[in-house]
Amino acid sequence: MTEAFIFDAIRSPRGRGRADGSLNEVTAVALSAQMLDALAARNGLTGHAVEDVVWGNVTQIGEQGGCLARSAVLASHLDQAIPGLSINRFCASGLDAVNLAANQLHGGAGQGYIAGGVEMMSRVAMSSDGAAIAVDPSLAMGTGFVPQGISADLIATEYGFTREQADALAVESQRRAALAWAEGRFERSIVPVRDRNGLLILDRDEYMRPDTTVQALSALKPAFQAMGEGMPGFDKVALMKYPHHERIRHIHHAGNSSGIVDGAAAVLVGDAEFGRKHGLKPRARIRGTAKIGSDPTIMLTGPVPVTQRILAASRLSARDIDLFEVNEAFAAVVLRFQQAFEVDPAQVNVNGGSIAMGHPLGATGAMILGTLLDEMERSDKALGLATLCVASGMAAATILERI
């Protein structure tokens, strides 16, 4: 089987996902094109250098609709002979874009790919495209659909996590992200966003709140209690599947959940011949990929079974992995992962995560994979694993082996 390598990984800074966010003036196509051009320029790629652009984005409507990947290729300086494939596995879209490219290489379909994703949440509102599992009563009622925030609180209830634990994790995420920026740990990967005149728009994650304290977070009201306990009463739906609990303990709020932001990321994936042809040195081998479905009600526990699957397939144990990137969709997701594998929290999200820097849905998977690779190199580690929970009960994972 042909091996797949990562040669480079870049990302934009994350902009606040609001009308006053710095990236609000930039479309998803334009930001994607900037990432494609930056990756090509950094690696000297010209002509029909890659087989395809595989691009994740979640809310595929309006300016993010159609085949956004192909639109981004045409808006960039890439050769128009390069096609584009848009994919959507909700929050894992960016990671699964890389996994799909790697598995195409494994099968001998081409020698090089650009993979990644984008989400402009300030411009295209989350869930504005609709979703059958949420809006079709016959499906929603049959699957026990609840919003993700209810699922996160259900995880906390099911596995015994407290508000204090969730808030402490959130504060630590902020501290780690601030330290990473202060020490320049993201410098290799960050591509500043510029306007059409070349003027700087944003060169730093702007969602962070480094002064956050546990005391400040303790004053915030649970964000999902009203929709759970009042109308439309989603707690009752969740408890129909988990009747051994008397009630859902609501512990999540804006401060210990992922932030709504804009951003994009791109990863250059290829085989050994691709590297030789373009004079590029591989940074990591993609050791394994995996995806899985899980209970759509509790929904966000998928990182545990998908990690079990990828470890078994790779003939590894959690003890063999040096670093983990587990997307901080909600604090309880990471707490459950650490509990399940008994991993040292110091190995997980070393440079902070989506609670501190934000979660641009379709881009996050590619972002955390690049962050993982950068940290593996910085701290001289051999093996790393990235994983994300996914809406409606799924998950994806990737294992990297540093070259």
PDB file of N, CA, C and O in Angstrom, residues 287 309-317 320 399:
ATOM      1  N   ARG A 287      -0.292   7.543   9.802  1.00  0.00           N
ATOM      2  CA  ARG A 287      -0.182   6.156  10.258  1.00  0.00           C
ATOM      3  C   ARG A 287      -1.531   5.426  10.216  1.00  0.00           C
ATOM      4  O   ARG A 287      -1.586   4.216  10.002  1.00  0.00           O
ATOM      5  N   ARG A 309     -10.908   2.239  17.926  1.00  0.00           N
ATOM      6  CA  ARG A 309     -10.830   1.587  16.615  1.00  0.00           C
ATOM      7  C   ARG A 309      -9.503   1.863  15.928  1.00  0.00           C
ATOM      8  O   ARG A 309      -8.868   0.947  15.400  1.00  0.00           O
ATOM      9  N   ILE A 310      -9.066   3.117  15.916  1.00  0.00           N
ATOM     10  CA  ILE A 310      -7.848   3.448  15.191  1.00  0.00           C
ATOM     11  C   ILE A 310      -6.618   2.878  15.896  1.00  0.00           C
ATOM     12  O   ILE A 310      -5.657   2.450  15.242  1.00  0.00           O
ATOM     13  N   LEU A 311      -6.648   2.833  17.222  1.00  0.00           N
ATOM     14  CA  LEU A 311      -5.529   2.244  17.957  1.00  0.00           C
ATOM     15  C   LEU A 311      -5.431   0.753  17.667  1.00  0.00           C
ATOM     16  O   LEU A 311      -4.335   0.221  17.425  1.00  0.00           O
ATOM     17  N   ALA A 312      -6.568   0.070  17.669  1.00  0.00           N
ATOM     18  CA  ALA A 312      -6.557  -1.366  17.395  1.00  0.00           C
ATOM     19  C   ALA A 312      -6.063  -1.645  15.979  1.00  0.00           C
ATOM     20  O   ALA A 312      -5.245  -2.552  15.752  1.00  0.00           O
ATOM     21  N   ALA A 313      -6.530  -0.856  15.022  1.00  0.00           N
ATOM     22  CA  ALA A 313      -6.120  -1.066  13.635  1.00  0.00           C
ATOM     23  C   ALA A 313      -4.636  -0.776  13.432  1.00  0.00           C
ATOM     24  O   ALA A 313      -3.987  -1.384  12.570  1.00  0.00           O
ATOM     25  N   SER A 314      -4.104   0.147  14.231  1.00  0.00           N
ATOM     26  CA  SER A 314      -2.686   0.521  14.122  1.00  0.00           C
ATOM     27  C   SER A 314      -1.788  -0.295  15.040  1.00  0.00           C
ATOM     28  O   SER A 314      -0.586  -0.063  15.094  1.00  0.00           O
ATOM     29  N   ARG A 315      -2.406  -1.220  15.795  1.00  0.00           N
ATOM     30  CA  ARG A 315      -1.675  -2.062  16.747  1.00  0.00           C
ATOM     31  C   ARG A 315      -0.913  -1.219  17.769  1.00  0.00           C
ATOM     32  O   ARG A 315       0.259  -1.446  18.058  1.00  0.00           O
ATOM     33  N   LEU A 316      -1.637  -0.238  18.297  1.00  0.00           N
ATOM     34  CA  LEU A 316      -1.086   0.662  19.303  1.00  0.00           C
ATOM     35  C   LEU A 316      -2.025   0.699  20.498  1.00  0.00           C
ATOM     36  O   LEU A 316      -3.184   0.284  20.416  1.00  0.00           O
ATOM     37  N   SER A 317      -1.532   1.220  21.602  1.00  0.00           N
ATOM     38  CA  SER A 317      -2.368   1.512  22.755  1.00  0.00           C
ATOM     39  C   SER A 317      -2.291   3.008  23.029  1.00  0.00           C
ATOM     40  O   SER A 317      -1.430   3.711  22.489  1.00  0.00           O
ATOM     41  N   ASP A 320       1.013   4.457  23.869  1.00  0.00           N
ATOM     42  CA  ASP A 320       2.003   4.660  22.818  1.00  0.00           C
ATOM     43  C   ASP A 320       1.930   6.059  22.219  1.00  0.00           C
ATOM     44  O   ASP A 320       2.866   6.495  21.552  1.00  0.00           O
ATOM     45  N   ILE A 399      -3.944   9.287  13.099  1.00  0.00           N
ATOM     46  CA  ILE A 399      -2.687   9.129  13.825  1.00  0.00           C
ATOM     47  C   ILE A 399      -1.546   9.557  12.918  1.00  0.00           C
ATOM     48  O   ILE A 399      -1.447   9.133  11.760  1.00  0.00           O
TER      49      ILE A 399
END
